Tab-separated table of C-alpha atoms in Angstrom:
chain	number	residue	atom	x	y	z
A	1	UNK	CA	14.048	23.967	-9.450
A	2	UNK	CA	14.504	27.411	-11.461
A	3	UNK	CA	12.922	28.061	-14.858
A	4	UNK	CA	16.382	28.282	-16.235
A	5	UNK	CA	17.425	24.403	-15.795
A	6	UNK	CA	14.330	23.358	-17.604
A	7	UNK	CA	14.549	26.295	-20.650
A	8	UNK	CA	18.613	25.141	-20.854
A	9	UNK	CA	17.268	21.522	-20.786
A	10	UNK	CA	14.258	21.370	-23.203
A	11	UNK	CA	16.640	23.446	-25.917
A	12	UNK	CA	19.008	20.932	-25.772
A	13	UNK	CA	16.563	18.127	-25.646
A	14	UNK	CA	15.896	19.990	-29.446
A	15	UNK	CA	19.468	19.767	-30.486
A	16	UNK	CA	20.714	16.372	-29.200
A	17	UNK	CA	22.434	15.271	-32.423
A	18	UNK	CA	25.206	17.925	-31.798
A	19	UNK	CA	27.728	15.586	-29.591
A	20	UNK	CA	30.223	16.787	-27.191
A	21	UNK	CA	28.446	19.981	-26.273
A	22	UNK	CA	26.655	18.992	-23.176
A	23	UNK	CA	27.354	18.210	-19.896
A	24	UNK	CA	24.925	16.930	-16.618
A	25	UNK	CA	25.695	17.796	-13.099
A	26	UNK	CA	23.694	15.847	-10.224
A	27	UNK	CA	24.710	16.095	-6.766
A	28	UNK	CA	22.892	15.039	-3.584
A	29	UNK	CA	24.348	15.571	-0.150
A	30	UNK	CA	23.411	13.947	2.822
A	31	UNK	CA	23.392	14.425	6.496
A	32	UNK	CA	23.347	12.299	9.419
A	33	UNK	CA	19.734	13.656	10.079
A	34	UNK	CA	18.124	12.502	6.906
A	35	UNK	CA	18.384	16.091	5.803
A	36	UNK	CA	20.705	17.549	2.828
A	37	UNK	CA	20.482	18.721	-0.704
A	38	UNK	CA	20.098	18.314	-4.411
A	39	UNK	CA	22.018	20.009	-6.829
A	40	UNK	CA	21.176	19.928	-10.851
A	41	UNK	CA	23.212	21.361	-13.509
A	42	UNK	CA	23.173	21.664	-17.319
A	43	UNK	CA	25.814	23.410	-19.407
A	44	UNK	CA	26.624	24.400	-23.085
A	45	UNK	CA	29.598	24.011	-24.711
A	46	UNK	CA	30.708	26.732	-26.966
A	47	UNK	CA	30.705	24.506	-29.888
A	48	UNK	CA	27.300	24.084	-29.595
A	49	UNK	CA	26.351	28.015	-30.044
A	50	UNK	CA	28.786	27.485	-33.434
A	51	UNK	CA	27.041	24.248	-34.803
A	52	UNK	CA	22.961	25.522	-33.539
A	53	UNK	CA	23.562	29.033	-34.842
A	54	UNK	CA	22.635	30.478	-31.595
A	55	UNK	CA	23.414	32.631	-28.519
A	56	UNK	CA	23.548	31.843	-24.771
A	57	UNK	CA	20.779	34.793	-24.325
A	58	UNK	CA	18.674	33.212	-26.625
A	59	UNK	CA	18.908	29.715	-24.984
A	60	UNK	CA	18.219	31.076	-21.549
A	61	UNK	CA	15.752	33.240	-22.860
A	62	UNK	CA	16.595	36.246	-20.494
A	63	UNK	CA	17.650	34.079	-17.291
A	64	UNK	CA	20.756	34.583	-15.695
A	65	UNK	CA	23.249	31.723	-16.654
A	66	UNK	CA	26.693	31.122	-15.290
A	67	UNK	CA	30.145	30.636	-17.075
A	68	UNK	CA	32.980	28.412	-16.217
A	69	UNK	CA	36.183	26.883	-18.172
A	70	UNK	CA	36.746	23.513	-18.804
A	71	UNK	CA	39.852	21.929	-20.682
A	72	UNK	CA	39.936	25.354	-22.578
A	73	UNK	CA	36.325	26.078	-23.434
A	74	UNK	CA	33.691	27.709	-22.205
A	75	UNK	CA	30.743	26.247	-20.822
A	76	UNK	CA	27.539	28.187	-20.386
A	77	UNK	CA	24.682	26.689	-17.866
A	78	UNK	CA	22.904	26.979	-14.688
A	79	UNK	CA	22.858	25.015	-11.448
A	80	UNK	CA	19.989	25.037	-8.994
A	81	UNK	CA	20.374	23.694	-5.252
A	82	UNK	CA	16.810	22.283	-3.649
A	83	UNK	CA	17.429	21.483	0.344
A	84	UNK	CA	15.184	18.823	1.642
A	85	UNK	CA	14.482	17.955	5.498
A	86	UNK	CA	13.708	14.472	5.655
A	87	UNK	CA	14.312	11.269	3.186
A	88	UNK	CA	10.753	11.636	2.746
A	89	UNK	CA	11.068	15.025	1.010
A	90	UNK	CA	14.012	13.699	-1.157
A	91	UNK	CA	11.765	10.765	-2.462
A	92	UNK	CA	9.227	13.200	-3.486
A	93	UNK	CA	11.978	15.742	-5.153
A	94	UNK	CA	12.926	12.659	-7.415
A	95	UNK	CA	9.669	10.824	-7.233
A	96	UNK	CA	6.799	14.083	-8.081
A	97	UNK	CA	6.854	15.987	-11.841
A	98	UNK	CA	5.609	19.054	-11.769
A	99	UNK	CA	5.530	22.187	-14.284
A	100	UNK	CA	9.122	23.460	-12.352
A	101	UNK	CA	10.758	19.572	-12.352
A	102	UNK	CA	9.589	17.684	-15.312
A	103	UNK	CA	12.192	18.270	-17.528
A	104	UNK	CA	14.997	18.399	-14.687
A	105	UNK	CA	15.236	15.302	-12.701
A	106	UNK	CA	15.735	12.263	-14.674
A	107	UNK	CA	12.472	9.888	-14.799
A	108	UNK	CA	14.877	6.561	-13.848
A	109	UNK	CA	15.886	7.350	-10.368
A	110	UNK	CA	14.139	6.087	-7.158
A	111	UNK	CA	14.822	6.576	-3.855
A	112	UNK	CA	14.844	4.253	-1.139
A	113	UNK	CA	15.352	3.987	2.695
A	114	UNK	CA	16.266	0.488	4.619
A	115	UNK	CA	18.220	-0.688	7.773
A	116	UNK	CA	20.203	-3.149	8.091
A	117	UNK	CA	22.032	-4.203	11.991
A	118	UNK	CA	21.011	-0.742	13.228
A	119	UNK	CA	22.019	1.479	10.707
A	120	UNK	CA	20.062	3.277	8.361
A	121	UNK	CA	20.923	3.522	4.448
A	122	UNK	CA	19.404	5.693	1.480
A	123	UNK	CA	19.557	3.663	-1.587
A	124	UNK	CA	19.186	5.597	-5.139
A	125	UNK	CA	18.554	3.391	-8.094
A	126	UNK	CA	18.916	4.281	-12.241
A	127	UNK	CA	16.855	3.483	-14.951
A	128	UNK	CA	18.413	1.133	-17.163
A	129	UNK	CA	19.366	2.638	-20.359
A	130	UNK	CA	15.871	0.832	-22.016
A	131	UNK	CA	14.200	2.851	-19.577
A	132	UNK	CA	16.506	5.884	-20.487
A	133	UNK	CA	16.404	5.662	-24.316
A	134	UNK	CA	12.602	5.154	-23.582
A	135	UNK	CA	12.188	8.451	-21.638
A	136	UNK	CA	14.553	10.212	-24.192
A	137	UNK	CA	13.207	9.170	-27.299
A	138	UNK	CA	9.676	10.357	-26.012
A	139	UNK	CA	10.490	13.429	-24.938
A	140	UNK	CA	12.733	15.010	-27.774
A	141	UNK	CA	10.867	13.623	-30.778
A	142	UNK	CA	13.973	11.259	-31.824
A	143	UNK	CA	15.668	8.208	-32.476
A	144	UNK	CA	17.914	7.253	-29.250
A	145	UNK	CA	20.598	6.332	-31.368
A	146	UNK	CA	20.253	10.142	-32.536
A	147	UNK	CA	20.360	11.589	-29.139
A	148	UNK	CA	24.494	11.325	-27.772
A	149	UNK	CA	24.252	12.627	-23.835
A	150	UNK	CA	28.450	12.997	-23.869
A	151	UNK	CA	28.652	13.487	-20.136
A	152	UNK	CA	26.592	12.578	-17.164
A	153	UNK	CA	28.029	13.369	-13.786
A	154	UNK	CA	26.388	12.109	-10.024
A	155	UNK	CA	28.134	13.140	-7.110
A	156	UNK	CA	26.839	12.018	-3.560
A	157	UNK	CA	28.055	12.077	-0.261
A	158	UNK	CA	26.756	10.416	2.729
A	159	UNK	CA	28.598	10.742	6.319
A	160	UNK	CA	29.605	7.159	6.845
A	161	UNK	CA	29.993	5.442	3.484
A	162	UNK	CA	28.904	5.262	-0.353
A	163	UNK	CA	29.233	2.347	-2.321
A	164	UNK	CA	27.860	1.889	-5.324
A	165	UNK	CA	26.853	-1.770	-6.872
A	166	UNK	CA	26.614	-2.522	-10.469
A	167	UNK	CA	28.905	-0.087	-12.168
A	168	UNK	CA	32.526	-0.553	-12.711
A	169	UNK	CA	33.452	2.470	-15.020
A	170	UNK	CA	33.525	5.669	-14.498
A	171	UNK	CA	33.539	5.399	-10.496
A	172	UNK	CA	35.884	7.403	-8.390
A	173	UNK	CA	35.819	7.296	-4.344
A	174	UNK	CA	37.195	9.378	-1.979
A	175	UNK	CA	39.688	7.891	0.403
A	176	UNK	CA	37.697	7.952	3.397
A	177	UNK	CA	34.799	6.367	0.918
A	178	UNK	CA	32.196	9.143	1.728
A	179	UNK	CA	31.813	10.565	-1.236
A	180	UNK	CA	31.515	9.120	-4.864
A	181	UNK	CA	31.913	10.615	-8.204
A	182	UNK	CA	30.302	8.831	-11.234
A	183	UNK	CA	30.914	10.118	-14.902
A	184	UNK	CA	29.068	8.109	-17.896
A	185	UNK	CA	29.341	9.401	-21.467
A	186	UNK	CA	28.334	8.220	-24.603
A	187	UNK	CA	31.046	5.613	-25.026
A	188	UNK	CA	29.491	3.418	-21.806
A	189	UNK	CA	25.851	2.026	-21.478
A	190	UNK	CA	24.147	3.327	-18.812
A	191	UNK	CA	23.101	0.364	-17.173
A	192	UNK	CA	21.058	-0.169	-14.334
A	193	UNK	CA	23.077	0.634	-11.215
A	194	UNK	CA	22.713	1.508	-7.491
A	195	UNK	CA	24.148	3.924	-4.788
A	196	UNK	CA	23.899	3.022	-1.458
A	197	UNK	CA	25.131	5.902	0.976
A	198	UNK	CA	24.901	4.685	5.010
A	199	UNK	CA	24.141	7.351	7.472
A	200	UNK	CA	25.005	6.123	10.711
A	201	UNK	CA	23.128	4.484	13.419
A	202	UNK	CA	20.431	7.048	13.816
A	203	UNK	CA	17.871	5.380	12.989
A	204	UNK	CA	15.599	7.390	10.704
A	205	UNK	CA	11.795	6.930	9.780
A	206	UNK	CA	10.786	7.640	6.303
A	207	UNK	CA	7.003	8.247	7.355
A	208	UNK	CA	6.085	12.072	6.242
A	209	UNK	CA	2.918	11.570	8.619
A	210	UNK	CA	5.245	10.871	11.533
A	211	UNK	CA	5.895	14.008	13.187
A	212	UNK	CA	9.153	14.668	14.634
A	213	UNK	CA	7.651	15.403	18.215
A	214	UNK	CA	5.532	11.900	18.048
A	215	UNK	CA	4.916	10.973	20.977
A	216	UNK	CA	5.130	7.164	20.062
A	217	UNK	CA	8.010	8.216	17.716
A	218	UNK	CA	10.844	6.430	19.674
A	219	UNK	CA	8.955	3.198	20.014
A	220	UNK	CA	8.219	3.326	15.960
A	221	UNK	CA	11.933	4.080	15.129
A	222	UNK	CA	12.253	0.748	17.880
A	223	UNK	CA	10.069	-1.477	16.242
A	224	UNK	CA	10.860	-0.012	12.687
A	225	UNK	CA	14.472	-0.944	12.788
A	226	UNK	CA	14.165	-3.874	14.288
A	227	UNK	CA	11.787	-5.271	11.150
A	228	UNK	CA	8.392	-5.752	13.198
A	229	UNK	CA	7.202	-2.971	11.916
A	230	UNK	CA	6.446	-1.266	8.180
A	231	UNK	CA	4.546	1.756	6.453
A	232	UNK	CA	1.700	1.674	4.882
A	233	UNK	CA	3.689	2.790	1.733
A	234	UNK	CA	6.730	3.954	0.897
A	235	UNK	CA	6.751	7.203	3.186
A	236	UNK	CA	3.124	6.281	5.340
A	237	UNK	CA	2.625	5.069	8.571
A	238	UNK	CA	-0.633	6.270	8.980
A	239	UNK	CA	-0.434	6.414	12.896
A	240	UNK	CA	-4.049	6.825	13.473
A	241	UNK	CA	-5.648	3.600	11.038
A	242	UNK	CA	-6.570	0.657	13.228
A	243	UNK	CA	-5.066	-2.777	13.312
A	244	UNK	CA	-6.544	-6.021	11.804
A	245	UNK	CA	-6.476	-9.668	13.171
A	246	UNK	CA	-4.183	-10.132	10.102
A	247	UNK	CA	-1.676	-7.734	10.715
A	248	UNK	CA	-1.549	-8.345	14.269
A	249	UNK	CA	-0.424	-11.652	13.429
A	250	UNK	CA	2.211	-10.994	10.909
A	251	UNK	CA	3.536	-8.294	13.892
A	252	UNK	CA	3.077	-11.470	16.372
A	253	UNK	CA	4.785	-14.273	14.435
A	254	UNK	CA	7.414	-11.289	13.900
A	255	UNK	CA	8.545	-10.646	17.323
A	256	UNK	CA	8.034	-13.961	18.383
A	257	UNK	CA	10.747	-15.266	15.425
A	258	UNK	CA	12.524	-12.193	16.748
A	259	UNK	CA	13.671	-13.760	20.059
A	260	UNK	CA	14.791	-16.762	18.178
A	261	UNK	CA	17.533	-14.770	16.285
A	262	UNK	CA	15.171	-15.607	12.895
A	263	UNK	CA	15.697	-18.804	12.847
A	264	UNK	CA	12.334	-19.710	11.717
A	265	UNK	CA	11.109	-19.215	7.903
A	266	UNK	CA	8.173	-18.107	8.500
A	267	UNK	CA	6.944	-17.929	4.599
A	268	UNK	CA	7.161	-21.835	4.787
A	269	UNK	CA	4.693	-22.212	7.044
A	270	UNK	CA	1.307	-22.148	5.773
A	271	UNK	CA	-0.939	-24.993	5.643
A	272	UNK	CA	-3.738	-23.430	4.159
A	273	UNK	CA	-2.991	-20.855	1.425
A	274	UNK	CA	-6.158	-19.191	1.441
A	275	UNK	CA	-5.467	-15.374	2.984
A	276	UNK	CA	-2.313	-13.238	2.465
A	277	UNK	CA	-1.025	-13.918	6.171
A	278	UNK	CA	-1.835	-17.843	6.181
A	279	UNK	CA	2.541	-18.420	6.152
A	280	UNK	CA	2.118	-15.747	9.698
A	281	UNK	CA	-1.247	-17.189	11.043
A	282	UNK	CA	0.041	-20.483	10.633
A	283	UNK	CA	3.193	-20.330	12.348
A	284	UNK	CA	1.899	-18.308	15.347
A	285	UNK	CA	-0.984	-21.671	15.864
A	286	UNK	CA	2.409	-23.922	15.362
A	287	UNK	CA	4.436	-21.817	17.950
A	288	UNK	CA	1.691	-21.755	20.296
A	289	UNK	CA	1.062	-18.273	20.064
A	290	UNK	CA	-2.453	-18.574	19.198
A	291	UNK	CA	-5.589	-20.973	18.733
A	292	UNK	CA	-8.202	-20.568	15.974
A	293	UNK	CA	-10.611	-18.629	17.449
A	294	UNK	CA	-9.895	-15.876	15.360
A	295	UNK	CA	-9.773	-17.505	11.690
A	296	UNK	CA	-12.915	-16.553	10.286
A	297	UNK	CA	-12.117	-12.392	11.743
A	298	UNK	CA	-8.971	-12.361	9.762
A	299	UNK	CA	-9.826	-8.717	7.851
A	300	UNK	CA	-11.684	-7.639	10.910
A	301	UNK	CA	-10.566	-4.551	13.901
A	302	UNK	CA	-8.949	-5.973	16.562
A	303	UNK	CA	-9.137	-4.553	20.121
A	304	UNK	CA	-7.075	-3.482	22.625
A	305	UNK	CA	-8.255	-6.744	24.840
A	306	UNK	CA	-7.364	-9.085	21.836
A	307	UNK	CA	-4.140	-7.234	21.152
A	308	UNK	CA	-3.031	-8.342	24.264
A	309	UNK	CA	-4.083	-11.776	23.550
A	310	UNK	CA	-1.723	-11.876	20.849
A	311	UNK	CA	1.323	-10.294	22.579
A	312	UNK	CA	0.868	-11.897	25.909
A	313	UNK	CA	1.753	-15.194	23.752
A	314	UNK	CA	3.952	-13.881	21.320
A	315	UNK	CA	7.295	-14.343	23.340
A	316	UNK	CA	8.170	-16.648	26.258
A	317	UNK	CA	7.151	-16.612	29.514
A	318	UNK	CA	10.718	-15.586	31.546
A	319	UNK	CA	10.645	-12.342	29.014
A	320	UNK	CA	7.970	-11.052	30.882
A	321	UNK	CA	9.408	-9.953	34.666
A	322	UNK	CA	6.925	-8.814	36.260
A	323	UNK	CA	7.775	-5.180	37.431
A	324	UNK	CA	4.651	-4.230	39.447
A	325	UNK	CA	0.796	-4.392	39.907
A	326	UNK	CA	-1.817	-3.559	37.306
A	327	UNK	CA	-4.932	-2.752	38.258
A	328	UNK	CA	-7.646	-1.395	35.699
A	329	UNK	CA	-11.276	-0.306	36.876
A	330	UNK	CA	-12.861	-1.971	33.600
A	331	UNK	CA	-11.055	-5.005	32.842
A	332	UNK	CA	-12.325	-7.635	35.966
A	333	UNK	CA	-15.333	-9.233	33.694
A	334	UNK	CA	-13.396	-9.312	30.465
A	335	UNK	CA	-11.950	-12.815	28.863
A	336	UNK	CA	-8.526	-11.545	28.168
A	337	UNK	CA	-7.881	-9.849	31.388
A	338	UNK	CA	-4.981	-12.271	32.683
A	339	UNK	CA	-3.181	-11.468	29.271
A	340	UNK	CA	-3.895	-7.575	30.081
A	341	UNK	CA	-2.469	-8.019	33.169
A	342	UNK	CA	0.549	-9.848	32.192
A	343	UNK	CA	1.547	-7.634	29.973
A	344	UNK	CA	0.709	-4.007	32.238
A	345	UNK	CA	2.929	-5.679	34.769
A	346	UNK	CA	5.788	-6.183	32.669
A	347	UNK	CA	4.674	-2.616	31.812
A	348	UNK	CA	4.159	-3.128	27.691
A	349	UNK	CA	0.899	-1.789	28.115
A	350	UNK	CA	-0.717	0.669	30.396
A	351	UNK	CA	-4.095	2.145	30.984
A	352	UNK	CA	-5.400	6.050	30.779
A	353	UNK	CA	-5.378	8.579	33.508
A	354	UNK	CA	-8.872	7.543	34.595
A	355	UNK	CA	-7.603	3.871	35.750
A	356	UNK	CA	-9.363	2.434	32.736
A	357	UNK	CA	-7.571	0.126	30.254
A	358	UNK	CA	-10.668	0.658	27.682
A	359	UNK	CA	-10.150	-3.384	26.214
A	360	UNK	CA	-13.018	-2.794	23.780
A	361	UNK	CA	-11.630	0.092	21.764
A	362	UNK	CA	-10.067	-0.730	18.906
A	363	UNK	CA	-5.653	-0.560	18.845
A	364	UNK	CA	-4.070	1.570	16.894
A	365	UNK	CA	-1.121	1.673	15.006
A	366	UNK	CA	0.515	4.668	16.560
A	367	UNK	CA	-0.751	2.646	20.123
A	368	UNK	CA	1.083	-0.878	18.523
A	369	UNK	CA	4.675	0.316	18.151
A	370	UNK	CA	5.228	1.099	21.654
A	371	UNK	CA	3.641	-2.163	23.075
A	372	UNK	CA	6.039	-4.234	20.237
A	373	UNK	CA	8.964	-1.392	21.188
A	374	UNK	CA	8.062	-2.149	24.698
A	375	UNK	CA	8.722	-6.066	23.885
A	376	UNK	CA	11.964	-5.769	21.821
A	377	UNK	CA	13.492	-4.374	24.698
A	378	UNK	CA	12.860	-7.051	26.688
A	379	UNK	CA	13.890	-9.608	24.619
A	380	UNK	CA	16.654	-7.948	23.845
């Protein structure tokens, strides 16, 4: 964001006490694409130049500033518009500070991405106004009760809908309920509150190591939506990391609850609660999934030959038609071939262009969404 927002922003972080002489502007548009913009405005009222003794060139400090009218005053401020490309890059406008942004964006809003029956939403949280007076207080040197922010306005707009949850005043919709316009002054609290804005059923990954041109980025958007699947953090998928026993049997007990419309609670399941996924490792031994041969390798590499131990078991047998003959030059002498096999003829897994199936290397996560893509779509 331009030097101007945070000059406008830090002299009135100085001057807080005058009331009714500022105004916030945040706006963030978004496309069906996970693309869009930010916008972030600050203006002056002319009251405040009378009360602080001061001119608009001094404030901006040689920056270009912009004038409008409002109910018969003039207001003197900037806006600056940031474009992002993914969700990704819009957590990390609201989520980094840096020397350009620390005194812009407000320090209580995260960014979120979920989906929910297909359809992919962008959720956008505020601080609570503890968090708020918190921030404030720290950052202009002053009581809260001293600091009056007289009005705070959010617009968003999302292309199917945007509802917001926890906040009754100071909410206005337009009819088609794509757009929402919130305005909070110092006569409301500004309590925690939500916007959730749904952009369609294109189902968007929020993984900034995911390229667009992936190509196991279809399967991942597959197994991502569908809950099997999850990031590393936040925005991480970390393609390239390898898979543990533990893991594999959270994704197992997953898919395998999956084709039984979730009717199992899986977290209820653990007889022994002595590793993270004992609820998921516990299940898949009382589903029949698996045995315990692999109880004492829980935070061990598993292999592309044990992988297909798991997933050979991890749905019933009429899901997997077989759909022609697999054949692999290095598989004959290994203990999990038949489970290789069943699953290359239902084609969920193949081999590589030299007719080897390679059961020893280790599977990895880029490798795992399109076997458990593969799977969904059969169970489907």
């Amino acid at each position: 964001m331009k030097k101007k927002l945070a000059l406008l922003l830090a002299a009135v972080m100085v001057m807080f006490a005058f009331t009714g002489c500022m105004q916030f502007n945040y706006g963030v548009d978004l496309k069906d694409d996970g693309t869009g913009s930010v916008t972030i405005g600050a203006y002056l009222a002319d009251s405040y130049f009378l009360i602080s003794d001061s001119t608009p060139e001094e404030v901006f400090e040689g920056e270009e500033f912009q004038v409008i009218e409002k109910d018969g005053e003039k207001w003197y401020g900037a806006e600056s518009t940031q474009a992002f490309k993914s969700i990704a890059e819009l957590q990390e406008i609201f989520g980094e500070k840096t020397s350009e942004n620390d005194d812009v964006f407000p320090e209580g809003f995260t960014v979120s991405q979920e989906i929910h029956e297909g359809k992919t939403y962008v959720i956008l949280k505020a601080a609570s106004s503890e968090s708020m007076e918190e921030t404030a207080s720290e950052e202009a040197g002053m009581d809260f009760e001293d600091m009056k922010i007289m009005e705070l306005t959010i617009k968003v707009s999302a292309p199917e809908s945007v509802k917001v949850i926890g906040l009754t005043r100071g909410v206005k919709y337009t009819k088609d309920k794509k757009s929402v316009e919130i305005v909070l002054d110092n006569t409301m609290d500004a309590d925690d509150f939500t916007i959730e804005c749904c952009l369609g059923d294109v189902i968007l990954l929020p993984f900034k190591d995911v390229p667009a041109n992936a190509w196991y980025g279809k399967f991942l958007k597959t197994a991502y939506a569908s809950g099997i699947i999850g990031g590393t953090s936040a925005n991480t998928y970390d393609p390239n990391a390898n898979l543990t026993h533990a893991q594999i049997m959270v994704m197992a007990a997953n898919l395998h609850n999956l084709q039984k419309a979730g009717a199992d609670d899986i977290s209820t399941y653990a007889v022994e609660k002595n590793h993270w996924c004992a609820a998921f490792r516990d299940y898949c031994k009382a589903e029949g999934i698996i045995d315990d041969r692999f109880d004492s390798v829980l935070d061990k590499k598993v292999t592309r030959a044990e992988m297909a131990y798991y997933f050979a078991n991890a749905v019933s047998e009429d899901a997997y038609e077989k759909q022609g003959v697999a054949e692999f030059s290095d598989t004959a002498e290994n203990s999990y071939e038949k489970y290789i096999k069943k699953l290359a003829e239902a084609n969920i897994v193949g081999g590589f262009a030299d007719g080897t199936y390679r059961p020893a290397e280790l599977v990895t996560r880029a490798q795992a969404s399109v076997f458990i893509a593969n799977i969904i779509d059969l169970i489907k």
